[in-house]
Short mmCIF file of C-alpha atoms in Angstrom, two decimals:
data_model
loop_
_atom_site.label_atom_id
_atom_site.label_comp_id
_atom_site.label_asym_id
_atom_site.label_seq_id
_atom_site.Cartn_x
_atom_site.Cartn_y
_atom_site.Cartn_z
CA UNK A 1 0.00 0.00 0.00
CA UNK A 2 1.36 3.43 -1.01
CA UNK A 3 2.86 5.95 2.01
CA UNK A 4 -0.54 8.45 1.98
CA UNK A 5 2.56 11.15 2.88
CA UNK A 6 4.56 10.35 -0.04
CA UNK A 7 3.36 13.14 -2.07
CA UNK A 8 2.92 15.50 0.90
CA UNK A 9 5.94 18.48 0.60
CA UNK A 10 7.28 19.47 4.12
CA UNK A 11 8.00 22.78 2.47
CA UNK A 12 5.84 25.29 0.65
CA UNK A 13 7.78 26.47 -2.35
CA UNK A 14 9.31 29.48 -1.90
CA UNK A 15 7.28 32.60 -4.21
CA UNK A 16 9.38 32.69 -7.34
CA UNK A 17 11.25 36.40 -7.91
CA UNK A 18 14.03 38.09 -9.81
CA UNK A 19 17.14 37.90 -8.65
CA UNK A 20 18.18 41.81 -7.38
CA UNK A 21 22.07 42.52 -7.06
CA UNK A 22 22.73 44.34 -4.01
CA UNK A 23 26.52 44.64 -3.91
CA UNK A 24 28.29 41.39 -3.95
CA UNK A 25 25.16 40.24 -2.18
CA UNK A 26 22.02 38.46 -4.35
CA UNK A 27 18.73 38.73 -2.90
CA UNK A 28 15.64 36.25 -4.67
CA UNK A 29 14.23 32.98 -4.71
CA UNK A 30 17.12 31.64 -6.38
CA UNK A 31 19.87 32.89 -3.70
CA UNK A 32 19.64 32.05 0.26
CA UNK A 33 17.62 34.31 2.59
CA UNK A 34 19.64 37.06 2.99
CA UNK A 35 20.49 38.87 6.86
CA UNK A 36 20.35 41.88 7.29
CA UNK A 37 20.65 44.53 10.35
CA UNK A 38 20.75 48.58 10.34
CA UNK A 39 23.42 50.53 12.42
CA UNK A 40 22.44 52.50 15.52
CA UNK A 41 25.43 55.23 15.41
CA UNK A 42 24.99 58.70 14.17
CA UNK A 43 26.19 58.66 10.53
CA UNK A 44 27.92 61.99 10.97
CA UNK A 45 30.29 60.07 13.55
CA UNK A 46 32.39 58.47 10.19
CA UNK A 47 34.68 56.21 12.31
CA UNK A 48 31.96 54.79 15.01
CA UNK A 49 29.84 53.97 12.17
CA UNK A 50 32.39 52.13 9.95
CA UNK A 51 33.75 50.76 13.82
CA UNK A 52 30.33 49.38 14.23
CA UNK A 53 29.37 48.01 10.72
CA UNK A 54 32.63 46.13 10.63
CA UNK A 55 31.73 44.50 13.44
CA UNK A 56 28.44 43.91 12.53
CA UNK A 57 29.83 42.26 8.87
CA UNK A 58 32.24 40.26 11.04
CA UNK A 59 29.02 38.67 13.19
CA UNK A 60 27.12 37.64 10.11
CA UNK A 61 25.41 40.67 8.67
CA UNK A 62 25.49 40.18 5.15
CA UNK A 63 23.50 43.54 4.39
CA UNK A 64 24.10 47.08 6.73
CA UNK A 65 21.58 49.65 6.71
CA UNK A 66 22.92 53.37 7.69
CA UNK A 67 20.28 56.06 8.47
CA UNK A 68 20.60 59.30 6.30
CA UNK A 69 18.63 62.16 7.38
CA UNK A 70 19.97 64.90 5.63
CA UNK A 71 21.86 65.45 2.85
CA UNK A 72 25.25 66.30 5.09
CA UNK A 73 24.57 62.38 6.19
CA UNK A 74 24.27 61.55 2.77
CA UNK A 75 27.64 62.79 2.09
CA UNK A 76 29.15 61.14 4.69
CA UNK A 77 27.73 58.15 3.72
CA UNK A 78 30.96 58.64 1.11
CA UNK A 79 32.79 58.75 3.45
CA UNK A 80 31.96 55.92 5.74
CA UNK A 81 32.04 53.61 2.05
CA UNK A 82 35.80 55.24 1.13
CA UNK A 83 36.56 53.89 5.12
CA UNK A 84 35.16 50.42 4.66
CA UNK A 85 36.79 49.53 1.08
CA UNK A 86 39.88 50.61 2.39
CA UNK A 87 39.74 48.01 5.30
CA UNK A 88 38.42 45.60 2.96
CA UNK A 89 35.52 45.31 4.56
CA UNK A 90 33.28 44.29 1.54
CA UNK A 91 29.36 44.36 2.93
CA UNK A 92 26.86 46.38 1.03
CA UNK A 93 25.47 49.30 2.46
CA UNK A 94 22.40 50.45 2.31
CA UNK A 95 21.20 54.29 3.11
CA UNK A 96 17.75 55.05 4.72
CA UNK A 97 16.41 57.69 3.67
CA UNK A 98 12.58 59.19 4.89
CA UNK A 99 11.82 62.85 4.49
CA UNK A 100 13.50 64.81 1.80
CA UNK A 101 12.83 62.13 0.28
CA UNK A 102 14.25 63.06 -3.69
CA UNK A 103 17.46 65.19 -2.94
CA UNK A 104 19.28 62.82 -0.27
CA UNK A 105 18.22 59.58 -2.36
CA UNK A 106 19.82 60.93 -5.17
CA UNK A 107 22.66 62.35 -3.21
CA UNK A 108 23.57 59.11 -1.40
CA UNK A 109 22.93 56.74 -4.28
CA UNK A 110 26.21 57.85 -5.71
CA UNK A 111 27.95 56.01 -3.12
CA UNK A 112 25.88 52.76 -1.59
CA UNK A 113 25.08 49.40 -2.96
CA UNK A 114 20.76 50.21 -2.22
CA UNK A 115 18.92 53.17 -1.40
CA UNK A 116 15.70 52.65 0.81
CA UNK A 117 12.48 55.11 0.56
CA UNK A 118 9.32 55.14 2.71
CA UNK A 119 6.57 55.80 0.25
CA UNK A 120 4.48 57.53 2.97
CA UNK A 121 7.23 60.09 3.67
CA UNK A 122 9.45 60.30 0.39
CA UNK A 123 6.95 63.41 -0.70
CA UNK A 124 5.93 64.68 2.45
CA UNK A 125 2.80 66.15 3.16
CA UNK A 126 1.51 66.76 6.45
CA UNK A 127 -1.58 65.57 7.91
CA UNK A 128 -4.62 67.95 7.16
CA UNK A 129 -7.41 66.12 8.67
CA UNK A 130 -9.07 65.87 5.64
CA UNK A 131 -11.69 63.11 4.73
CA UNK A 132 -11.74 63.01 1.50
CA UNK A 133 -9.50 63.07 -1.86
CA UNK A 134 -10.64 62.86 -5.28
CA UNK A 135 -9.58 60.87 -8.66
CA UNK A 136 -7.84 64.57 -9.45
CA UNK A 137 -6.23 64.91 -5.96
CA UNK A 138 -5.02 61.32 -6.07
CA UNK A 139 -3.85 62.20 -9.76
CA UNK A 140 -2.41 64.90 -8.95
CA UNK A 141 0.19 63.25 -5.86
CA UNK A 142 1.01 60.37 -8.44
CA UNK A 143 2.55 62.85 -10.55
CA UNK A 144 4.18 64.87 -7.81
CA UNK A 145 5.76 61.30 -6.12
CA UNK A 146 6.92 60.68 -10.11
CA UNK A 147 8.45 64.00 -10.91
CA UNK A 148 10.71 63.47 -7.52
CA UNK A 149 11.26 59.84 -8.32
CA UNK A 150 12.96 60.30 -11.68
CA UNK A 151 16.02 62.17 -10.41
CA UNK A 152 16.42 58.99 -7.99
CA UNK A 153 15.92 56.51 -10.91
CA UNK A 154 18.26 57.70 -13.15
CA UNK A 155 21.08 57.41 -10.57
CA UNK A 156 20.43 54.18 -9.31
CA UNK A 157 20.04 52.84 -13.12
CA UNK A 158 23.38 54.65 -14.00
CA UNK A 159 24.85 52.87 -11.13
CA UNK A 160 23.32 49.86 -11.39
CA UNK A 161 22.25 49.95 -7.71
CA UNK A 162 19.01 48.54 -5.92
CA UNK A 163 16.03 50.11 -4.44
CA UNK A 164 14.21 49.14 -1.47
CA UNK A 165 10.28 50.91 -1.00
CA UNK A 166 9.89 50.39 2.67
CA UNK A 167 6.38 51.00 3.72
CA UNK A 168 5.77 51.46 7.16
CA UNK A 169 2.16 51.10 8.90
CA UNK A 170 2.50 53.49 10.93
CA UNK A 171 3.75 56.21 8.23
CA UNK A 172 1.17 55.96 5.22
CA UNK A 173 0.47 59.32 3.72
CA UNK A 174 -2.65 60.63 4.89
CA UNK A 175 -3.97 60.10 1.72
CA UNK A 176 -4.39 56.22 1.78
CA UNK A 177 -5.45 56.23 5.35
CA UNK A 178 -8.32 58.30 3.93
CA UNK A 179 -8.84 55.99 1.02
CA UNK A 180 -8.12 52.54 2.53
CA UNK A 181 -7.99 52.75 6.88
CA UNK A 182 -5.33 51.76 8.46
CA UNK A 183 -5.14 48.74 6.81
CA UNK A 184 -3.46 45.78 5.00
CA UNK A 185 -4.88 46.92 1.65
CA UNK A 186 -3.30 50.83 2.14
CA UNK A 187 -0.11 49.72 2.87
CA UNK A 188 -0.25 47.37 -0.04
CA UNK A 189 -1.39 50.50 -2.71
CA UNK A 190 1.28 52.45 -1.06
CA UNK A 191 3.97 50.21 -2.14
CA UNK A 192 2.29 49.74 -5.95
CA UNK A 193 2.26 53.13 -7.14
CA UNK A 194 6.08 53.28 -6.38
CA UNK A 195 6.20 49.76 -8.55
CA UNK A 196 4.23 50.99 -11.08
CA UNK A 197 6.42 54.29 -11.48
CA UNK A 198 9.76 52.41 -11.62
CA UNK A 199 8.24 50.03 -14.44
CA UNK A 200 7.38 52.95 -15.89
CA UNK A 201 10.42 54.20 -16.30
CA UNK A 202 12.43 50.48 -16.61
CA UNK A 203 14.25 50.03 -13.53
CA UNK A 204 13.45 46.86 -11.92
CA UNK A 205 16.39 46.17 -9.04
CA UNK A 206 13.65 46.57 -6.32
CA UNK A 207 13.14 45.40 -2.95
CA UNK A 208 9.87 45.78 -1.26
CA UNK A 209 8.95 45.89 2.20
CA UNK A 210 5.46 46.04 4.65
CA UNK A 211 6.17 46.24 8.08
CA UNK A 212 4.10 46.27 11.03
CA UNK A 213 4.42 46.44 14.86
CA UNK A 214 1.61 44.19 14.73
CA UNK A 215 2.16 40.96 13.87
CA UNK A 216 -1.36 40.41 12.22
CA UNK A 217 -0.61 43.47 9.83
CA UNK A 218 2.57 42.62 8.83
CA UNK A 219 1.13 39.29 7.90
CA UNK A 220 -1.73 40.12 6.07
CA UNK A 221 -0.29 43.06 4.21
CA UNK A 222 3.08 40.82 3.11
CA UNK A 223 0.47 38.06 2.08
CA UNK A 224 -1.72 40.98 0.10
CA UNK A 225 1.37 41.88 -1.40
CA UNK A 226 2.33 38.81 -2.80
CA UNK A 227 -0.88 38.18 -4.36
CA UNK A 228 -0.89 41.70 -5.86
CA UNK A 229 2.34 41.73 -7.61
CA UNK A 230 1.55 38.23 -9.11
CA UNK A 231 -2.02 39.81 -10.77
CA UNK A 232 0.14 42.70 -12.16
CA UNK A 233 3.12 40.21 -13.47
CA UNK A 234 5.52 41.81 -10.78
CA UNK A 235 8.00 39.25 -9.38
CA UNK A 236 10.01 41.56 -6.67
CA UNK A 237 11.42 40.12 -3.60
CA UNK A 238 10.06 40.78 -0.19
CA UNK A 239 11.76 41.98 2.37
CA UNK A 240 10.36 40.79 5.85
CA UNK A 241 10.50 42.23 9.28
CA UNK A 242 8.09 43.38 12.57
CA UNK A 243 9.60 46.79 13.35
CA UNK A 244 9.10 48.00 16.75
CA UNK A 245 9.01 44.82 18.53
CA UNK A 246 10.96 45.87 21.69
CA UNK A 247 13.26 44.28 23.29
CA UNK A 248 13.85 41.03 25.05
CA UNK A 249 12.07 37.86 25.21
CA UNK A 250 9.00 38.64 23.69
CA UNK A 251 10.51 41.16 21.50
CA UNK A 252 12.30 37.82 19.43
CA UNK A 253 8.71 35.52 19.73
CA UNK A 254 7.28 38.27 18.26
CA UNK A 255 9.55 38.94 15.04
CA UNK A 256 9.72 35.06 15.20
CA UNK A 257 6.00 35.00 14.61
CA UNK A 258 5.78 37.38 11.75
CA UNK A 259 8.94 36.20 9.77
CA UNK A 260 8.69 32.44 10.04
CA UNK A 261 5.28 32.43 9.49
CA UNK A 262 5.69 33.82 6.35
CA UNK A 263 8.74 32.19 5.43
CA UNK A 264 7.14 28.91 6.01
CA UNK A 265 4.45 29.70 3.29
CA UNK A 266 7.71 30.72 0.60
CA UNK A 267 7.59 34.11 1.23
CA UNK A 268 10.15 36.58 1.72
CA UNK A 269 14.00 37.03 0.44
CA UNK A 270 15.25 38.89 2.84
CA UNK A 271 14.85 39.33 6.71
CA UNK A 272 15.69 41.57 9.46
CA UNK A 273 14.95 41.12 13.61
CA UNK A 274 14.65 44.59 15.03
CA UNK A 275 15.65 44.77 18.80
CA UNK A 276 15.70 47.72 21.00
CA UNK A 277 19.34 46.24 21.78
CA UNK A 278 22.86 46.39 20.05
CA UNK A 279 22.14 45.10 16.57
CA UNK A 280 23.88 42.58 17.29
CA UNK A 281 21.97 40.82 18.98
CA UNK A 282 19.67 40.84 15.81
CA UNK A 283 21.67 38.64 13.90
CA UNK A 284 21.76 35.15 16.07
CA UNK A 285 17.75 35.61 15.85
CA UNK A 286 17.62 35.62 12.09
CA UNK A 287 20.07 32.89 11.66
CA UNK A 288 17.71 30.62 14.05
CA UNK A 289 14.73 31.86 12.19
CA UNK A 290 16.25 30.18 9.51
CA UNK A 291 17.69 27.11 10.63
CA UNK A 292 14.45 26.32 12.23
CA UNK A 293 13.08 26.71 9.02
CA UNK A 294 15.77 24.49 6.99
CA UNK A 295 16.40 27.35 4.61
CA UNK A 296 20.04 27.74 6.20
CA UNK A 297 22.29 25.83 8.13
CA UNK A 298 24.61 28.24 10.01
CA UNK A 299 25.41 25.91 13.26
CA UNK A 300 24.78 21.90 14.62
CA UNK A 301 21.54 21.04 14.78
CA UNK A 302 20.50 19.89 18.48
CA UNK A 303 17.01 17.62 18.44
CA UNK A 304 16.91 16.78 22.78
CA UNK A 305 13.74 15.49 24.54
CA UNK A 306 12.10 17.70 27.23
CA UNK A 307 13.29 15.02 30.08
CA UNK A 308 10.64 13.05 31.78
CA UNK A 309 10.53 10.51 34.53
CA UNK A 310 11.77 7.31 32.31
CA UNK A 311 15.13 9.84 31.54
CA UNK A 312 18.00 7.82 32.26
CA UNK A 313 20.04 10.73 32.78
CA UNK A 314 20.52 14.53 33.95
CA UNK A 315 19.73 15.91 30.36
CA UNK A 316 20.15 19.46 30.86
CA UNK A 317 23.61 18.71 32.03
CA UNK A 318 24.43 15.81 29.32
CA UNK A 319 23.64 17.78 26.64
CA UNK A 320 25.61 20.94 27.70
CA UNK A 321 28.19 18.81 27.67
CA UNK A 322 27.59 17.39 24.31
CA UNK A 323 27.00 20.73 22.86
CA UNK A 324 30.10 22.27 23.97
CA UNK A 325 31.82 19.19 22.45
CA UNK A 326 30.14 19.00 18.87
CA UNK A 327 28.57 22.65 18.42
CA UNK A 328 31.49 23.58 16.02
CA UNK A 329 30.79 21.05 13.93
CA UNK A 330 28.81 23.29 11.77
CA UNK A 331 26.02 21.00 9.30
CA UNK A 332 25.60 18.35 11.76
CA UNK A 333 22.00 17.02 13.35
CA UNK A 334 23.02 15.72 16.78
CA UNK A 335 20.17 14.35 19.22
CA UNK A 336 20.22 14.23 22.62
CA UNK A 337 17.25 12.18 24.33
CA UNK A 338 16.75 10.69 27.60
CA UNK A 339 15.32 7.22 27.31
CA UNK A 340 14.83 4.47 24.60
CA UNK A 341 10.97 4.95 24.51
CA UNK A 342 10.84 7.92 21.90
CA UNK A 343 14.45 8.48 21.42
CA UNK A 344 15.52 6.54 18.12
CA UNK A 345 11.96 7.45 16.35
CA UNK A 346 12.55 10.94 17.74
CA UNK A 347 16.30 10.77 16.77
CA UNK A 348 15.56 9.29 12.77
CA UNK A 349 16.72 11.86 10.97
CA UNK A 350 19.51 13.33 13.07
CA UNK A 351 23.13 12.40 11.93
CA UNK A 352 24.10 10.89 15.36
CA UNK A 353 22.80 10.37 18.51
CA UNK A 354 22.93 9.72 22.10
CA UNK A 355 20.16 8.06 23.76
CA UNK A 356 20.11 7.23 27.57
CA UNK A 357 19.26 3.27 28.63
CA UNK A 358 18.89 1.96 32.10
CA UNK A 359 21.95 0.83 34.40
CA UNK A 360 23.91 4.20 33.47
CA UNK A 361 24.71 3.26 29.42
CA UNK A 362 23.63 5.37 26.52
CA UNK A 363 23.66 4.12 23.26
CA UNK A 364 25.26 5.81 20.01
CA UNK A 365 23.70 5.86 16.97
CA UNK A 366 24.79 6.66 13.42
CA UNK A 367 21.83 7.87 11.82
CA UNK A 368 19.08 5.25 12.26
CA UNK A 369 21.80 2.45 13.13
CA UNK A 370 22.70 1.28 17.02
CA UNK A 371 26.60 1.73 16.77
CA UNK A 372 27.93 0.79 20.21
CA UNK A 373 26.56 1.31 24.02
CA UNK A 374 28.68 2.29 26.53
CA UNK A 375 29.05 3.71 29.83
CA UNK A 376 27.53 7.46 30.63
CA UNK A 377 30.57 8.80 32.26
CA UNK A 378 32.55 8.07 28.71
CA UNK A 379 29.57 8.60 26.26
CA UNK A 380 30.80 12.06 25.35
CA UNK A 381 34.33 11.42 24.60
CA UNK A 382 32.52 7.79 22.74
CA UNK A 383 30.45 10.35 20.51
CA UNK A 384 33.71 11.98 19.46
CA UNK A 385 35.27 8.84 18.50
CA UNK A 386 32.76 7.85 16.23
CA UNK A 387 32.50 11.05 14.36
CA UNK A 388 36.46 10.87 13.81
CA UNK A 389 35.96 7.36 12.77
CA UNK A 390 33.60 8.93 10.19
CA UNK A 391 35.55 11.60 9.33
CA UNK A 392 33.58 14.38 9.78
CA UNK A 393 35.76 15.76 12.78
CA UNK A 394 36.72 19.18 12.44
CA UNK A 395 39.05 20.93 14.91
CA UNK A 396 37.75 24.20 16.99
CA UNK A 397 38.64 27.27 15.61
CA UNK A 398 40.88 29.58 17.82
CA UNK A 399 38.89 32.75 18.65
CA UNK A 400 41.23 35.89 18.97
#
């Protein structure tokens, strides 16, 4: 009789874009999710800035975003890019750029890899508490958002640089809060008439963003999104992210919630964890986000049991131990579990593992296989032995 799961996928495919060059960096379908994090020094402070995105390429960043709030940022921005190519330091950059929109986009897109604009701020108008707008008035910004887009577009095409058009819930231009709410659907039109410009005009190296403080928004406008692009033949990577979430604990469930979920349905190309913390304390959460996921493998691969009364052993303690023996050994599944019950079905797919039986022995297993059982007070050092007798032993790196 056939396997009824046979033909079940464990993975939803991921949404198929174009591939967008940012840098030396590749963001689309047909590339690995890409990491990103944003800087929290004052651009105009040239060597704290290139201090801190050095560090931040050195702990995984593969993408740094700078803020650039004036144009005397935007020059710096220069300079910071002159500092980093001359240590080497080889990670795109990309500048943020909000009010002012036209003149420091096309002032700092001589000099980074991207340029981000917020749609709802690029041509600033403020809030009028009006409740209405008409064909003619929504006509009439189009054309304004177009005449201070061009200037942008013809830099970033000369350079052959990307564009990210970050929308932000909680910056729409007060004319699609009148015409949509505070919804989904206006963050979603937002982002379009920026698309629908840049086609316009033939430049297509564009990122797009929808992010949310709210979980629920950020999902259903990302989701909207998706569907959107595909009726109007559009097939731009997403950037994901939950801005705003704090700090902390909840601050990481949270982003987890919104990135993985979508990620888990094949969208997004891109991600970014924002913490009220040093940024780099972003960058462990994406990488997790992904492994989790299986769309990257950055570390070992731990699958350990919750411990229960039939545990043969103290777990917590065992697999410490076994962690800080193996966790270098980068693309490994190791499993840890307590007792024989659940422990090789658990353990199945897992590359090795270590599974407690009674009278103080564990058992080692190479993948589905029962290897050898030996004591507990060895089965650490036993564990070593048998990945060296595979050859898959790798010495710890030496961390200056």
């Amino acid at each position: 009789m056939q396997n009824p799961s046979a033909n079940l996928s464990l993975t939803y495919p991921r949404r198929k874009t174009r591939s967008v060059r940012v840098g030396k960096v590749w963001i689309g379908s047909e590339h690995p999710v890409v990491v990103q994090s944003m800087i929290t020094e004052e651009t105009k402070n040239v060597d704290s800035c290139v201090r801190q995105i050095t560090e931040m390429a050195r702990k995984g960043a593969e993408l740094v975003r700078v803020t650039t709030p004036s144009i005397m940022e935007a020059n710096k921005l220069g300079e910071i890019k002159a500092k980093l190519e001359a240590r080497l330091v080889d990670v795109p950059i990309v500048a943020d750029v909000h009010h002012q929109g036209s003149d420091i986009a096309r002032t700092v897109a001589e000099f980074v890899d991207k340029v981000r604009i917020n749609p709802g701020l690029f041509v600033f108008n403020k809030h009028t508490g009006r409740v209405d707008f008409t064909d003619a008035d929504h006509d009439e910004q189009r054309n304004a958002i177009e005449e201070s887009l061009i200037p942008v577009l013809e830099v970033v095409k000369r350079r052959d640089i990307a564009m990210r058009i970050g929308v932000n819930h909680g910056s729409l231009a007060e004319r699609m809060l009148v015409t949509y709410g505070d919804t989904p659907e206006g963050m979603v039109e937002s982002a379009m008439e920026y698309l629908r410009i840049c086609q316009k005009h033939d430049y297509h190296n564009l990122v797009i963003s929808l992010k949310a403080s709210r979980v629920p928004i950020m999902l259903a406008a990302n989701r909207l999104m998706a569907r959107r692009m595909a009726e109007e033949n559009m097939d731009f990577p997403l950037h994901l992210g939950v801005t705003e979430a704090g700090d902390g604990q909840y601050a990481r469930i949270k982003s987890t919630a919104g990135i993985a979920t979508l990620l888990a349905e094949g969208i997004g190309d891109t991600i970014r964890v924002s913490l009220s913390e040093d940024p780099i304390m972003e960058l462990p959460v994406c990488y997790e986000i992904l492994q989790a996921l299986g769309l990257r493998k950055t570390q070992v691969e731990f699958i350990a049991c919750p411990s229960c009364g039939r545990t043969k052993f103290d777990l917590p303690s065992v697999l410490a131990k076994v962690k800080a023996a193996t966790q270098h050994l980068v693309g490994l599944d190791i499993a840890v579990m307590g007792c024989i019950v659940n422990g090789p079905g658990e353990m199945a797919d897992a590359d090795y593992g270590y599974v407690g039986k009674a009278g103080g022995k564990i058992t080692l297993y190479r993948k589905r296989d029962e290897i050898r059982t030996v004591d507990q007070s060895v089965g650490v050092e036993e564990l070593v032995s048998l990945i060296k007798e595979d050859g898959l032993w790798q010495e710890p790196k030496q961390v200056d």
